Tab-separated table of C-alpha atoms and ligand atoms in Angstrom:
chain	number	residue	atom	x	y	z
A	217	MET	CA	-16.594	32.658	16.663
A	218	PRO	CA	-17.684	33.356	13.222
A	219	GLU	CA	-20.495	31.224	11.275
A	220	THR	CA	-19.777	28.004	9.516
A	221	ILE	CA	-18.768	28.572	6.030
A	222	PRO	CA	-20.590	27.840	2.798
A	223	LEU	CA	-19.783	24.781	0.756
A	224	GLN	CA	-17.204	25.154	-2.307
A	225	ASP	CA	-19.580	25.829	-5.238
A	226	THR	CA	-17.009	24.872	-7.917
A	227	THR	CA	-14.796	21.960	-8.682
A	228	VAL	CA	-11.733	24.210	-8.602
A	229	TYR	CA	-11.736	26.905	-5.719
A	230	GLY	CA	-9.220	29.351	-4.461
A	231	PRO	CA	-6.290	30.074	-4.617
A	232	ILE	CA	-6.461	29.896	-0.695
A	233	GLN	CA	-3.570	31.713	1.189
A	234	SER	CA	-2.633	29.539	4.080
A	235	ARG	CA	0.304	29.313	6.196
A	236	ARG	CA	0.081	25.445	6.100
A	237	LEU	CA	-0.066	25.241	2.351
A	238	GLY	CA	0.857	28.639	0.847
A	239	SER	CA	-1.156	29.558	-2.307
A	240	SER	CA	-3.343	26.398	-2.771
A	241	LEU	CA	-5.872	25.815	-5.465
A	242	GLY	CA	-8.452	23.476	-4.136
A	243	ILE	CA	-10.108	20.602	-5.788
A	244	ASN	CA	-13.674	19.609	-4.838
A	245	VAL	CA	-14.630	16.268	-6.421
A	246	LEU	CA	-17.828	16.303	-4.419
A	247	PRO	CA	-21.361	17.654	-4.831
A	248	VAL	CA	-21.853	21.472	-4.361
A	249	SER	CA	-25.348	21.183	-2.755
A	250	HIS	CA	-24.354	19.222	0.348
A	251	LYS	CA	-21.327	17.856	2.236
A	252	VAL	CA	-20.430	14.171	1.649
A	253	CYS	CA	-18.238	12.908	4.482
A	254	SER	CA	-17.459	9.807	6.328
A	255	SER	CA	-17.258	11.864	9.406
A	256	ASN	CA	-19.213	14.251	11.149
A	257	CYS	CA	-16.689	16.108	13.205
A	258	VAL	CA	-18.206	18.607	15.925
A	259	TYR	CA	-15.763	21.377	14.663
A	260	CYS	CA	-16.567	21.034	11.051
A	261	GLN	CA	-16.321	24.494	9.280
A	262	TYR	CA	-19.286	23.424	6.862
A	263	GLY	CA	-21.612	22.401	9.564
A	264	TRP	CA	-22.934	18.939	10.300
A	265	THR	CA	-22.999	16.162	7.769
A	266	PRO	CA	-26.574	15.884	6.462
A	267	ALA	CA	-28.401	12.643	7.134
A	268	ASN	CA	-30.568	12.974	4.223
A	269	PRO	CA	-28.483	14.632	1.441
A	270	SER	CA	-29.928	16.080	-1.898
A	271	GLN	CA	-30.027	13.778	-4.929
A	272	GLU	CA	-27.294	15.556	-6.641
A	273	ARG	CA	-25.132	13.081	-8.484
A	274	LEU	CA	-21.325	12.735	-8.270
A	275	LYS	CA	-19.479	14.155	-11.242
A	276	ARG	CA	-17.380	11.341	-13.048
A	277	ALA	CA	-13.763	11.684	-13.659
A	278	PRO	CA	-14.058	12.802	-17.317
A	279	VAL	CA	-16.468	15.698	-16.381
A	280	LEU	CA	-14.412	16.779	-13.465
A	281	LEU	CA	-11.035	16.670	-15.326
A	282	ALA	CA	-12.664	18.926	-18.111
A	283	GLU	CA	-13.592	21.506	-15.565
A	284	ILE	CA	-10.274	21.427	-13.874
A	285	ARG	CA	-8.611	21.820	-17.339
A	286	GLU	CA	-10.681	24.937	-17.953
A	287	ALA	CA	-10.180	26.488	-14.516
A	288	PHE	CA	-6.281	25.829	-14.615
A	289	GLU	CA	-6.211	27.276	-18.235
A	290	GLN	CA	-7.753	30.448	-16.698
A	291	HIS	CA	-5.552	30.593	-13.844
A	292	ALA	CA	-2.410	30.184	-15.815
A	293	ARG	CA	-3.583	32.782	-18.245
A	294	GLU	CA	-4.190	35.166	-15.435
A	295	GLY	CA	-0.835	34.407	-13.858
A	296	THR	CA	-2.026	32.924	-10.568
A	297	GLN	CA	0.569	31.954	-8.109
A	298	VAL	CA	0.097	28.224	-7.414
A	299	ASP	CA	2.333	26.528	-4.757
A	300	CYS	CA	0.154	23.432	-4.510
A	301	ILE	CA	-2.883	21.744	-5.602
A	302	THR	CA	-4.999	20.301	-2.753
A	303	ILE	CA	-7.875	17.781	-3.156
A	304	ALA	CA	-10.290	18.578	-0.302
A	305	GLY	CA	-13.609	20.334	-0.737
A	306	ASN	CA	-17.050	19.535	0.328
A	307	GLY	CA	-16.300	16.566	2.713
A	308	GLU	CA	-14.154	13.355	2.223
A	309	PRO	CA	-12.549	13.123	-1.226
A	310	THR	CA	-11.523	9.443	-0.896
A	311	LEU	CA	-15.275	8.472	-0.997
A	312	HIS	CA	-15.371	9.375	-4.719
A	313	PRO	CA	-15.359	6.245	-6.682
A	314	ASP	CA	-13.178	7.813	-9.676
A	315	LEU	CA	-10.639	9.509	-7.435
A	316	TYR	CA	-7.609	7.296	-8.657
A	317	ASP	CA	-8.486	8.468	-12.188
A	318	VAL	CA	-9.069	12.016	-11.163
A	319	VAL	CA	-5.685	12.056	-9.502
A	320	ILE	CA	-3.781	10.441	-12.747
A	321	GLY	CA	-5.484	13.351	-14.913
A	322	LEU	CA	-4.897	15.919	-12.197
A	323	LYS	CA	-1.197	15.189	-12.043
A	324	ARG	CA	-0.991	15.409	-16.173
A	325	LEU	CA	-2.736	18.906	-15.494
A	326	ARG	CA	-0.466	19.872	-13.079
A	327	ASP	CA	2.381	19.067	-15.407
A	328	ALA	CA	1.052	20.912	-18.071
A	329	TYR	CA	0.079	24.259	-16.144
A	330	PHE	CA	1.731	24.527	-12.798
A	331	SER	CA	4.807	21.969	-12.869
A	332	ALA	CA	6.435	23.252	-9.662
A	333	ALA	CA	3.143	22.649	-7.553
A	334	ARG	CA	2.652	19.574	-5.362
A	335	VAL	CA	-0.340	17.992	-5.706
A	336	GLY	CA	-1.894	16.906	-2.118
A	337	ILE	CA	-4.921	15.693	-0.265
A	338	LEU	CA	-6.843	16.431	2.856
A	339	THR	CA	-8.501	13.070	4.178
A	340	ASP	CA	-10.182	12.028	7.400
A	341	ALA	CA	-8.125	8.861	7.178
A	342	THR	CA	-11.347	6.442	7.540
A	343	GLN	CA	-10.918	4.869	4.277
A	344	VAL	CA	-7.194	3.983	4.429
A	345	THR	CA	-7.618	0.294	4.701
A	346	ARG	CA	-9.300	0.329	1.147
A	347	PRO	CA	-6.727	-0.764	-1.307
A	348	ARG	CA	-8.012	1.415	-4.087
A	349	VAL	CA	-7.741	4.442	-1.619
A	350	ARG	CA	-4.109	3.452	-0.732
A	351	ALA	CA	-3.129	3.086	-4.240
A	352	THR	CA	-4.642	6.539	-4.938
A	353	LEU	CA	-2.742	8.102	-1.900
A	354	ALA	CA	0.559	6.674	-3.131
A	355	LEU	CA	0.138	8.785	-6.351
A	356	LEU	CA	0.017	12.120	-4.444
A	357	ASP	CA	2.948	14.097	-3.659
A	358	THR	CA	1.485	14.882	-0.164
A	359	ARG	CA	-0.918	13.174	2.005
A	360	TYR	CA	-2.525	15.044	4.895
A	361	MET	CA	-4.212	12.609	7.438
A	362	LYS	CA	-6.415	13.793	10.167
A	363	PHE	CA	-5.683	12.528	13.481
A	364	ASP	CA	-7.417	14.408	16.490
A	365	ALA	CA	-7.928	11.450	18.820
A	366	ALA	CA	-5.812	8.863	20.784
A	367	ASP	CA	-8.536	6.447	21.460
A	368	GLU	CA	-11.781	5.045	20.093
A	369	ALA	CA	-13.964	7.054	22.552
A	370	THR	CA	-12.369	10.377	21.675
A	371	TRP	CA	-12.618	9.599	17.952
A	372	ARG	CA	-16.335	8.779	18.107
A	373	ARG	CA	-17.162	11.767	20.139
A	374	ILE	CA	-15.138	14.337	18.268
A	375	ASN	CA	-14.956	13.075	14.716
A	376	GLN	CA	-18.102	10.744	14.798
A	377	PRO	CA	-16.792	8.515	11.961
A	378	MET	CA	-19.757	6.930	9.916
A	379	GLY	CA	-18.205	3.633	8.337
A	380	ALA	CA	-17.275	0.227	9.845
A	381	ILE	CA	-13.779	0.856	10.324
A	382	GLY	CA	-12.805	1.063	14.126
A	383	PHE	CA	-10.075	3.125	15.411
A	384	THR	CA	-7.562	0.463	15.906
A	385	GLY	CA	-7.923	-0.488	12.286
A	386	MET	CA	-7.343	2.987	11.115
A	387	VAL	CA	-4.287	3.522	13.165
A	388	ASP	CA	-2.706	0.254	11.916
A	389	ALA	CA	-3.341	1.202	8.363
A	390	LEU	CA	-1.540	4.559	8.947
A	391	LYS	CA	1.431	3.051	10.431
A	392	THR	CA	1.843	1.229	7.020
A	393	LEU	CA	1.377	4.465	4.752
A	394	PRO	CA	4.645	5.813	3.584
A	395	GLU	CA	5.416	9.408	4.125
A	396	ILE	CA	2.171	11.175	5.556
A	397	ILE	CA	1.692	14.284	7.523
A	398	LEU	CA	-0.758	14.117	10.301
A	399	GLN	CA	-3.073	17.022	10.979
A	400	SER	CA	-4.294	17.254	14.501
A	401	MET	CA	-7.017	19.546	15.437
A	402	PHE	CA	-7.225	20.464	19.310
A	403	ILE	CA	-10.392	21.910	20.618
A	404	GLN	CA	-11.895	22.791	23.944
A	405	GLY	CA	-15.162	24.025	25.219
A	406	ALA	CA	-18.126	21.672	24.786
A	407	TYR	CA	-15.687	18.938	23.288
A	408	ASP	CA	-12.143	18.788	24.703
A	409	ASN	CA	-9.088	16.779	23.504
A	410	THR	CA	-6.506	18.854	25.491
A	411	ASP	CA	-6.580	17.139	29.083
A	412	GLU	CA	-3.248	15.504	30.180
A	413	ALA	CA	-4.179	11.947	29.806
A	414	HIS	CA	-5.437	12.497	26.253
A	415	VAL	CA	-2.544	14.528	25.039
A	416	ALA	CA	-0.047	11.893	26.630
A	417	ALA	CA	-1.918	9.010	24.756
A	418	TRP	CA	-1.991	11.247	21.289
A	419	VAL	CA	1.883	11.661	21.927
A	420	ARG	CA	2.062	7.915	22.228
A	421	ALA	CA	-0.285	7.051	19.171
A	422	VAL	CA	1.649	9.743	16.941
A	423	GLY	CA	4.861	8.147	18.105
A	424	ALA	CA	3.732	4.758	16.952
A	425	ILE	CA	2.465	5.965	13.460
A	426	ARG	CA	5.717	7.802	12.763
A	427	PRO	CA	4.510	10.227	10.313
A	428	LEU	CA	6.885	12.788	8.532
A	429	SER	CA	5.652	15.596	10.573
A	430	VAL	CA	2.484	16.806	12.339
A	431	GLN	CA	0.623	20.014	12.098
A	432	VAL	CA	-1.234	21.132	15.065
A	433	TYR	CA	-4.021	23.668	14.785
A	434	THR	CA	-7.187	24.805	16.280
A	435	VAL	CA	-10.589	26.261	15.259
A	436	ASP	CA	-10.722	29.589	13.486
A	437	ARG	CA	-14.263	29.603	12.057
A	438	GLY	CA	-17.700	28.497	13.186
A	439	THR	CA	-18.276	24.989	14.122
A	440	ALA	CA	-20.864	22.383	13.548
A	441	ALA	CA	-21.497	21.880	17.397
A	442	PRO	CA	-22.139	24.903	19.558
A	443	GLY	CA	-19.614	25.805	22.373
A	444	VAL	CA	-16.460	24.321	20.580
A	445	THR	CA	-13.691	26.983	21.385
A	446	GLU	CA	-10.148	27.356	20.256
A	447	VAL	CA	-7.208	26.395	22.138
A	448	PRO	CA	-4.651	29.294	23.165
A	449	ARG	CA	-1.410	29.298	21.056
A	450	GLU	CA	0.779	28.706	23.955
A	451	GLN	CA	-0.960	25.482	24.853
A	452	LEU	CA	-0.711	24.301	21.021
A	453	LEU	CA	3.034	25.095	21.292
A	454	GLU	CA	3.353	22.852	24.441
A	455	ILE	CA	1.622	20.114	22.741
A	456	ALA	CA	3.623	20.467	19.545
A	457	ASN	CA	7.063	20.718	21.472
A	458	ARG	CA	6.188	17.903	23.848
A	459	LEU	CA	5.607	15.532	20.815
A	460	THR	CA	8.885	16.477	19.335
A	461	THR	CA	10.869	16.059	22.533
A	462	ILE	CA	9.442	12.592	23.056
A	463	THR	CA	9.426	11.109	19.736
A	464	GLY	CA	11.717	13.219	17.617
A	465	ILE	CA	8.895	13.904	14.998
A	466	PRO	CA	8.747	17.448	13.873
A	467	ALA	CA	5.348	19.178	14.740
A	468	GLU	CA	4.339	22.890	13.808
A	469	VAL	CA	1.721	24.885	15.191
A	470	PHE	CA	-0.771	26.692	12.692
A	471	ASP	CA	-3.298	29.254	13.588
B	277	LIG	S1	-13.644	15.275	7.820
B	277	LIG	FE1	-13.615	17.281	7.326
B	277	LIG	S2	-15.242	17.691	5.962
B	277	LIG	FE2	-15.623	15.808	7.167
B	277	LIG	S3	-16.877	16.417	9.080
B	277	LIG	FE3	-14.775	16.235	9.634
B	277	LIG	S4	-13.918	18.462	9.074
B	277	LIG	FE4	-15.924	18.250	8.038
C-alpha cells in the first residue's frame, strides 16, 4: 500500500479525475497545515487527525471566495474540463462556521464560470443534526455522506468520531435528509467491516436510511492505521448486489 498523501495546499485543487465524480475541482475550506476533522478514520488517506493542531486560523468566507474566484478564472481561461465542484479538502468541511455563506458564493461562481457543473460535498455525516449544517447541505446539488458502519461499536472503532453525537442520532438525522448518496468504505486486515454479521446489519441500516444510491469502495492509498488492507473487488460487488437485491437501492462499486 502506498504512503498517505500530503494535505491539499490550496483552497481550490485539482481537477481530480475519478470514476466516482468525473473531472472534479476540489474546494478546501480548511487549513493547509493540518487536518481538521470530526472523525479519525483508521483508513484516512491524510493520516491521523492531530490532537494538537497548528495555530493556523480558518480563512473566513470573503477570503475563501476571493481565492475560489481567482482559481476559477484561471481554469476557465485554460479551458479546464469541470464536471463537478466538490467541497472536501483537509478534513470535515461542515466544521467551518462560514460554510453556508461559502456555498452561496460558490454556487454564484459556478454559475459564472462552469454553469454545467454540479456542486457537491463529501462529509463524515457527524454534524447532520445541526440546523445550520442541514440548511447548508440543502443548498448543494449533491450530498455524499460517509456511512461505513452499521452500529455504534464499529463506527467508533473505524471512524473514531470525536463529537458528542451518537450513532443512533446520526442515523435518525440521515433518514430525514432528502436525496443523499451514501459512501461506504469497506476494509479488511487490522480493522474489518466485511464480516457477515456486519454486512447484514449494514444492509438493514442503509435500507432504513433510503439514500438515492450508495457508492461502495475500498482503500487505494496509504492509511492512518497500519495493517488496513483493501477488499477484493468481487467481495465489494457481492456487498453492493446484496444491498440492491434486498432493498432496491442502487449501489455502485468504485475502486
Ligand atoms: S472523515 Fe475523511 S478526512 Fe476525516 S478522518 Fe475520515 S477519511 Fe479522514
